[in-house]
PDB file of C-alpha atoms in Angstrom:
ATOM      1  CA  MET A  17     -82.473  69.977  64.180  1.00 41.00           C
ATOM      2  CA  GLU A  18     -82.792  66.289  65.016  1.00 40.00           C
ATOM      3  CA  LYS A  19     -80.983  65.001  68.069  1.00 45.00           C
ATOM      4  CA  THR A  20     -78.607  62.104  67.696  1.00 43.00           C
ATOM      5  CA  ALA A  21     -77.308  59.734  70.316  1.00 41.00           C
ATOM      6  CA  VAL A  22     -74.861  56.837  70.346  1.00 36.00           C
ATOM      7  CA  ARG A  23     -74.600  53.949  72.753  1.00 39.00           C
ATOM      8  CA  ILE A  24     -71.505  53.781  75.005  1.00 35.00           C
ATOM      9  CA  GLN A  25     -70.890  50.817  77.272  1.00 42.00           C
ATOM     10  CA  GLY A  26     -74.540  49.791  76.985  1.00 43.00           C
ATOM     11  CA  ARG A  27     -75.889  53.301  77.624  1.00 45.00           C
ATOM     12  CA  GLU A  28     -76.860  56.178  75.382  1.00 58.00           C
ATOM     13  CA  SER A  29     -74.641  59.257  75.250  1.00 60.00           C
ATOM     14  CA  VAL A  30     -75.761  62.868  75.370  1.00 65.00           C
ATOM     15  CA  ALA A  31     -78.058  63.804  72.493  1.00 72.00           C
ATOM     16  CA  MET A  32     -77.968  67.542  71.886  1.00 77.00           C
ATOM     17  CA  THR A  33     -78.537  69.951  69.007  1.00 84.00           C
ATOM     18  CA  THR A  34     -76.295  72.937  68.384  1.00 88.00           C
ATOM     19  CA  ALA A  35     -79.188  75.193  69.428  1.00 89.00           C
ATOM     20  CA  GLU A  36     -79.497  73.377  72.747  1.00 88.00           C
ATOM     21  CA  PHE A  37     -75.766  73.618  73.213  1.00 89.00           C
ATOM     22  CA  GLY A  38     -75.964  77.354  72.513  1.00 91.00           C
ATOM     23  CA  ARG A  39     -78.643  77.783  75.163  1.00 92.00           C
ATOM     24  CA  LEU A  40     -76.606  75.752  77.656  1.00 90.00           C
ATOM     25  CA  PHE A  41     -73.581  77.913  76.958  1.00 91.00           C
ATOM     26  CA  ALA A  42     -75.551  81.148  77.292  1.00 93.00           C
ATOM     27  CA  THR A  43     -77.164  79.991  80.543  1.00 92.00           C
ATOM     28  CA  TRP A  44     -74.052  78.841  82.412  1.00 91.00           C
ATOM     29  CA  ARG A  45     -71.148  80.715  80.862  1.00 93.00           C
ATOM     30  CA  ALA A  46     -71.222  83.773  83.138  1.00 94.00           C
ATOM     31  CA  ARG A  47     -71.591  81.687  86.321  1.00 93.00           C
ATOM     32  CA  PHE A  48     -68.737  79.382  85.314  1.00 94.00           C
ATOM     33  CA  GLU A  49     -66.540  82.364  84.397  1.00 95.00           C
ATOM     34  CA  ALA A  50     -67.189  83.894  87.836  1.00 94.00           C
ATOM     35  CA  ILE A  51     -66.145  80.636  89.509  1.00 92.00           C
ATOM     36  CA  ALA A  52     -63.050  80.300  87.353  1.00 93.00           C
ATOM     37  CA  CYS A  53     -62.081  83.938  87.917  1.00 93.00           C
ATOM     38  CA  ARG A  54     -62.001  83.362  91.686  1.00 91.00           C
ATOM     39  CA  TYR A  55     -59.067  81.005  91.130  1.00 90.00           C
ATOM     40  CA  VAL A  56     -57.199  82.341  88.100  1.00 92.00           C
ATOM     41  CA  ARG A  57     -57.806  85.986  89.144  1.00 90.00           C
ATOM     42  CA  SER A  58     -58.197  87.159  85.572  1.00 92.00           C
ATOM     43  CA  ALA A  59     -61.508  87.725  83.806  1.00 95.00           C
ATOM     44  CA  ALA A  60     -59.906  87.286  80.388  1.00 95.00           C
ATOM     45  CA  VAL A  61     -58.239  84.011  81.356  1.00 94.00           C
ATOM     46  CA  ALA A  62     -61.448  82.769  82.998  1.00 94.00           C
ATOM     47  CA  GLU A  63     -63.397  83.565  79.821  1.00 96.00           C
ATOM     48  CA  ASP A  64     -60.916  81.618  77.687  1.00 96.00           C
ATOM     49  CA  LEU A  65     -60.883  78.639  80.032  1.00 96.00           C
ATOM     50  CA  VAL A  66     -64.686  78.425  80.197  1.00 96.00           C
ATOM     51  CA  SER A  67     -64.998  78.714  76.420  1.00 95.00           C
ATOM     52  CA  ASP A  68     -62.402  75.945  76.035  1.00 95.00           C
ATOM     53  CA  SER A  69     -64.326  73.836  78.558  1.00 94.00           C
ATOM     54  CA  PHE A  70     -67.590  74.147  76.631  1.00 94.00           C
ATOM     55  CA  MET A  71     -65.787  73.291  73.385  1.00 94.00           C
ATOM     56  CA  SER A  72     -64.235  70.248  75.048  1.00 92.00           C
ATOM     57  CA  PHE A  73     -67.682  69.196  76.241  1.00 92.00           C
ATOM     58  CA  TRP A  74     -69.169  69.584  72.763  1.00 91.00           C
ATOM     59  CA  GLU A  75     -66.360  67.715  71.035  1.00 89.00           C
ATOM     60  CA  ASN A  76     -66.558  64.828  73.521  1.00 86.00           C
ATOM     61  CA  ARG A  77     -70.349  64.699  74.004  1.00 84.00           C
ATOM     62  CA  GLY A  78     -70.428  61.282  72.349  1.00 81.00           C
ATOM     63  CA  ARG A  79     -68.571  59.852  75.349  1.00 84.00           C
ATOM     64  CA  ILE A  80     -70.782  61.466  77.998  1.00 82.00           C
ATOM     65  CA  PRO A  81     -73.619  59.317  79.427  1.00 83.00           C
ATOM     66  CA  ALA A  82     -77.082  60.595  78.590  1.00 78.00           C
ATOM     67  CA  ASP A  83     -78.068  60.722  82.267  1.00 80.00           C
ATOM     68  CA  ALA A  84     -75.028  62.815  83.277  1.00 81.00           C
ATOM     69  CA  ASN A  85     -75.518  66.130  85.068  1.00 88.00           C
ATOM     70  CA  LEU A  86     -74.303  68.353  82.255  1.00 88.00           C
ATOM     71  CA  GLN A  87     -73.724  71.466  84.349  1.00 88.00           C
ATOM     72  CA  ALA A  88     -71.645  69.496  86.858  1.00 90.00           C
ATOM     73  CA  TYR A  89     -69.814  67.727  84.042  1.00 90.00           C
ATOM     74  CA  ILE A  90     -68.862  70.995  82.353  1.00 92.00           C
ATOM     75  CA  LEU A  91     -67.886  72.543  85.690  1.00 92.00           C
ATOM     76  CA  ILE A  92     -65.507  69.638  86.285  1.00 92.00           C
ATOM     77  CA  ILE A  93     -63.907  70.417  82.927  1.00 93.00           C
ATOM     78  CA  VAL A  94     -63.644  74.074  83.948  1.00 94.00           C
ATOM     79  CA  ARG A  95     -62.061  73.070  87.253  1.00 93.00           C
ATOM     80  CA  ASN A  96     -59.514  70.854  85.529  1.00 93.00           C
ATOM     81  CA  LYS A  97     -58.599  73.528  83.030  1.00 93.00           C
ATOM     82  CA  CYS A  98     -58.166  76.038  85.872  1.00 93.00           C
ATOM     83  CA  LEU A  99     -55.905  73.562  87.646  1.00 93.00           C
ATOM     84  CA  ASP A 100     -53.829  73.028  84.510  1.00 93.00           C
ATOM     85  CA  TRP A 101     -53.516  76.782  84.029  1.00 93.00           C
ATOM     86  CA  LEU A 102     -52.526  77.370  87.647  1.00 92.00           C
ATOM     87  CA  ARG A 103     -49.945  74.573  87.523  1.00 92.00           C
ATOM     88  CA  ALA A 104     -48.486  76.056  84.344  1.00 91.00           C
ATOM     89  CA  GLN A 105     -48.341  79.479  86.008  1.00 90.00           C
ATOM     90  CA  SER A 106     -46.689  77.970  89.059  1.00 89.00           C
ATOM     91  CA  LEU A 107     -44.051  76.288  86.903  1.00 89.00           C
ATOM     92  CA  HIS A 108     -43.536  79.499  84.955  1.00 88.00           C
ATOM     93  CA  ALA A 109     -43.148  81.464  88.195  1.00 88.00           C
ATOM     94  CA  LYS A 110     -40.658  78.898  89.503  1.00 88.00           C
ATOM     95  CA  ILE A 111     -38.601  79.151  86.330  1.00 88.00           C
ATOM     96  CA  GLU A 112     -38.755  82.940  86.479  1.00 87.00           C
ATOM     97  CA  GLN A 113     -37.624  82.825  90.111  1.00 89.00           C
ATOM     98  CA  GLU A 114     -34.713  80.552  89.209  1.00 88.00           C
ATOM     99  CA  VAL A 115     -33.739  82.860  86.356  1.00 84.00           C
ATOM    100  CA  TYR A 116     -34.067  85.843  88.684  1.00 82.00           C
ATOM    101  CA  GLU A 117     -31.874  84.164  91.313  1.00 86.00           C
ATOM    102  CA  LEU A 118     -29.270  83.330  88.666  1.00 84.00           C
ATOM    103  CA  ARG A 119     -29.290  86.901  87.393  1.00 78.00           C
ATOM    104  CA  ARG A 120     -29.092  88.179  90.964  1.00 80.00           C
ATOM    105  CA  ARG A 121     -26.051  86.006  91.681  1.00 83.00           C
ATOM    106  CA  VAL A 122     -24.357  87.054  88.449  1.00 74.00           C
ATOM    107  CA  LEU A 123     -25.108  90.700  89.194  1.00 67.00           C
ATOM    108  CA  ALA A 124     -23.746  90.353  92.731  1.00 72.00           C
ATOM    109  CA  ALA A 125     -20.577  88.764  91.356  1.00 71.00           C
ATOM    110  CA  ASP A 126     -20.219  91.586  88.826  1.00 56.00           C
ATOM    111  CA  ILE A 127     -20.661  94.174  91.571  1.00 61.00           C
ATOM    112  CA  ARG A 128     -18.015  92.490  93.741  1.00 69.00           C
ATOM    113  CA  SER A 129     -15.664  92.274  90.781  1.00 58.00           C
ATOM    114  CA  LEU A 130     -16.201  95.924  89.918  1.00 52.00           C
ATOM    115  CA  GLN A 131     -15.689  97.007  93.519  1.00 60.00           C
ATOM    116  CA  ALA A 132     -12.400  95.109  93.607  1.00 62.00           C
ATOM    117  CA  PHE A 133     -11.314  96.510  90.248  1.00 52.00           C
ATOM    118  CA  ASN A 134      -8.333  98.860  90.542  1.00 56.00           C
ATOM    119  CA  PRO A 135      -7.658 100.742  87.289  1.00 53.00           C
ATOM    120  CA  GLU A 136      -4.223 101.774  88.532  1.00 57.00           C
ATOM    121  CA  GLU A 137      -3.194  98.145  88.955  1.00 56.00           C
ATOM    122  CA  ILE A 138      -4.414  97.232  85.480  1.00 51.00           C
ATOM    123  CA  PHE A 139      -2.731 100.313  84.042  1.00 58.00           C
ATOM    124  CA  SER A 140       0.541  99.521  85.823  1.00 70.00           C
ATOM    125  CA  ALA A 141       0.405  95.902  84.676  1.00 72.00           C
ATOM    126  CA  GLU A 142      -0.135  96.959  81.057  1.00 75.00           C
ATOM    127  CA  VAL A 143       2.724  99.439  81.182  1.00 73.00           C
ATOM    128  CA  ALA A 144       5.033  96.919  82.847  1.00 76.00           C
ATOM    129  CA  ALA A 145       4.248  94.374  80.141  1.00 82.00           C
ATOM    130  CA  ILE A 146       4.912  96.910  77.377  1.00 79.00           C
ATOM    131  CA  VAL A 147       8.199  97.981  78.966  1.00 78.00           C
ATOM    132  CA  ARG A 148       9.308  94.354  79.341  1.00 83.00           C
ATOM    133  CA  GLN A 149       8.443  93.556  75.746  1.00 86.00           C
ATOM    134  CA  SER A 150      10.187  96.694  74.494  1.00 82.00           C
ATOM    135  CA  LEU A 151      13.317  96.008  76.528  1.00 83.00           C
ATOM    136  CA  ASP A 152      13.391  92.387  75.354  1.00 88.00           C
ATOM    137  CA  ARG A 153      13.509  93.625  71.768  1.00 89.00           C
ATOM    138  CA  LEU A 154      16.535  95.846  72.450  1.00 88.00           C
ATOM    139  CA  PRO A 155      20.085  94.652  71.851  1.00 92.00           C
ATOM    140  CA  GLU A 156      21.551  93.183  75.028  1.00 92.00           C
ATOM    141  CA  LEU A 157      23.979  96.037  75.733  1.00 92.00           C
ATOM    142  CA  THR A 158      21.333  98.689  75.076  1.00 89.00           C
ATOM    143  CA  ARG A 159      18.940  96.950  77.480  1.00 88.00           C
ATOM    144  CA  GLU A 160      21.550  96.544  80.215  1.00 91.00           C
ATOM    145  CA  VAL A 161      22.679 100.157  79.931  1.00 89.00           C
ATOM    146  CA  PHE A 162      19.084 101.382  80.202  1.00 85.00           C
ATOM    147  CA  VAL A 163      18.331  99.159  83.217  1.00 86.00           C
ATOM    148  CA  ALA A 164      21.522 100.284  84.932  1.00 87.00           C
ATOM    149  CA  ARG A 165      20.616 103.922  84.413  1.00 85.00           C
ATOM    150  CA  ARG A 166      16.870 103.860  85.035  1.00 80.00           C
ATOM    151  CA  PHE A 167      16.453 101.181  87.667  1.00 78.00           C
ATOM    152  CA  GLU A 168      19.881 100.867  89.283  1.00 85.00           C
ATOM    153  CA  GLU A 169      20.377 104.659  89.093  1.00 83.00           C
ATOM    154  CA  LEU A 170      24.044 104.411  88.125  1.00 87.00           C
ATOM    155  CA  SER A 171      25.836 107.427  86.665  1.00 87.00           C
ATOM    156  CA  TYR A 172      27.099 107.468  83.098  1.00 88.00           C
ATOM    157  CA  LYS A 173      30.622 107.010  84.411  1.00 89.00           C
ATOM    158  CA  GLU A 174      29.627 104.054  86.587  1.00 91.00           C
ATOM    159  CA  ILE A 175      27.814 102.414  83.674  1.00 90.00           C
ATOM    160  CA  ALA A 176      30.801 102.958  81.394  1.00 90.00           C
ATOM    161  CA  GLU A 177      33.088 101.313  83.941  1.00 92.00           C
ATOM    162  CA  LYS A 178      30.678  98.454  84.561  1.00 91.00           C
ATOM    163  CA  TYR A 179      30.429  97.471  80.885  1.00 91.00           C
ATOM    164  CA  GLY A 180      33.872  98.600  79.756  1.00 93.00           C
ATOM    165  CA  ILE A 181      32.567 101.194  77.291  1.00 91.00           C
ATOM    166  CA  THR A 182      32.975 104.931  76.885  1.00 90.00           C
ATOM    167  CA  VAL A 183      30.609 107.504  78.342  1.00 87.00           C
ATOM    168  CA  ARG A 184      29.714 108.543  74.785  1.00 89.00           C
ATOM    169  CA  ARG A 185      28.696 104.940  74.062  1.00 90.00           C
ATOM    170  CA  VAL A 186      26.533 105.002  77.194  1.00 88.00           C
ATOM    171  CA  GLU A 187      24.763 108.114  75.855  1.00 87.00           C
ATOM    172  CA  PHE A 188      24.273 106.462  72.470  1.00 88.00           C
ATOM    173  CA  GLU A 189      22.760 103.282  73.961  1.00 87.00           C
ATOM    174  CA  LEU A 190      20.440 105.267  76.244  1.00 85.00           C
ATOM    175  CA  GLU A 191      19.165 107.402  73.369  1.00 85.00           C
ATOM    176  CA  LYS A 192      18.461 104.236  71.376  1.00 86.00           C
ATOM    177  CA  ALA A 193      16.483 102.721  74.278  1.00 84.00           C
ATOM    178  CA  VAL A 194      14.560 105.953  74.853  1.00 81.00           C
ATOM    179  CA  LYS A 195      13.477 106.154  71.211  1.00 83.00           C
ATOM    180  CA  GLN A 196      12.198 102.562  71.334  1.00 83.00           C
ATOM    181  CA  LEU A 197      10.235 103.105  74.544  1.00 78.00           C
ATOM    182  CA  ARG A 198       8.845 106.442  73.375  1.00 79.00           C
ATOM    183  CA  VAL A 199       7.163 104.675  70.452  1.00 81.00           C
ATOM    184  CA  ALA A 200       5.915 101.774  72.589  1.00 78.00           C
ATOM    185  CA  LEU A 201       4.488 104.033  75.339  1.00 73.00           C
ATOM    186  CA  LYS A 202       2.982 106.757  73.155  1.00 73.00           C
ATOM    187  CA  ASP A 203      -0.500 106.042  74.620  1.00 68.00           C
ATOM    188  CA  TYR A 204       0.724 106.280  78.211  1.00 63.00           C
ATOM    189  CA  LEU A 205       1.985 109.838  78.385  1.00 54.00           C
ATOM    190  CA  PRO A 206       2.244 110.193  82.213  1.00 56.00           C
ATOM    191  CA  VAL A 207       4.245 106.971  82.486  1.00 54.00           C
ATOM    192  CA  LEU A 208       6.317 107.936  79.489  1.00 53.00           C
ATOM    193  CA  LEU A 209       7.249 111.253  81.078  1.00 53.00           C
ATOM    194  CA  MET A 210       8.166 109.513  84.331  1.00 56.00           C
ATOM    195  CA  LEU A 211      10.073 106.644  82.760  1.00 55.00           C
ATOM    196  CA  LEU A 212      11.920 108.751  80.215  1.00 54.00           C
ATOM    197  CA  SER A 213      12.451 111.833  82.354  1.00 53.00           C
ATOM    198  CA  ASP A 214      15.409 114.105  81.638  1.00 44.00           C
ATOM    199  CA  ASN A 215      17.538 112.709  84.416  1.00 48.00           C
ATOM    200  CA  ILE A 216      17.809 109.438  82.549  1.00 47.00           C
ATOM    201  CA  LEU A 217      19.872 111.215  79.916  1.00 47.00           C
ATOM    202  CA  ARG A 218      21.931 113.144  82.440  1.00 48.00           C
ATOM    203  CA  SER A 219      25.314 112.014  83.654  1.00 43.00           C
TER     204      SER A 219
END
């Protein structure tokens, strides 16, 4: 195959046939891969970078002076590609480290939150909210009678005197409150048994 050359800045560029390029590649590839591997620490990566370097040389041969040291020129390309790869790896590692640190901080926060978590407090808060909501829905007298019995621990007689009603009416209002709370607290059996224990309906 005939060699071709072009003039660049008053000088001829590299004139090379594909066969000559093939011989150049075969002669220097292994040595360049060994050099590249020392820095990128991966034979596969070194092979790719050297192959890319030779392709870059071939594609840009028209801009290379004819008197250039081709081996040195290609090795410079290899060096630059190794540098680019290492910089990309460094950036990737930095990003991974930042992501790792973020995940570590989130995990630490989750661990602290879980260690501080008290199921009994959450459970008690839920029950208290349900009781409040249930009592708020009761008629005023029914609610006051229940509170007087359950929380103020007044007797039926004392409640009757306090609200000016009969003891039978006290019983009626308490039974109405108990039915409402029994439905609301059906999923909280232990609390239900405590809150609606027999003594609440005892005079």
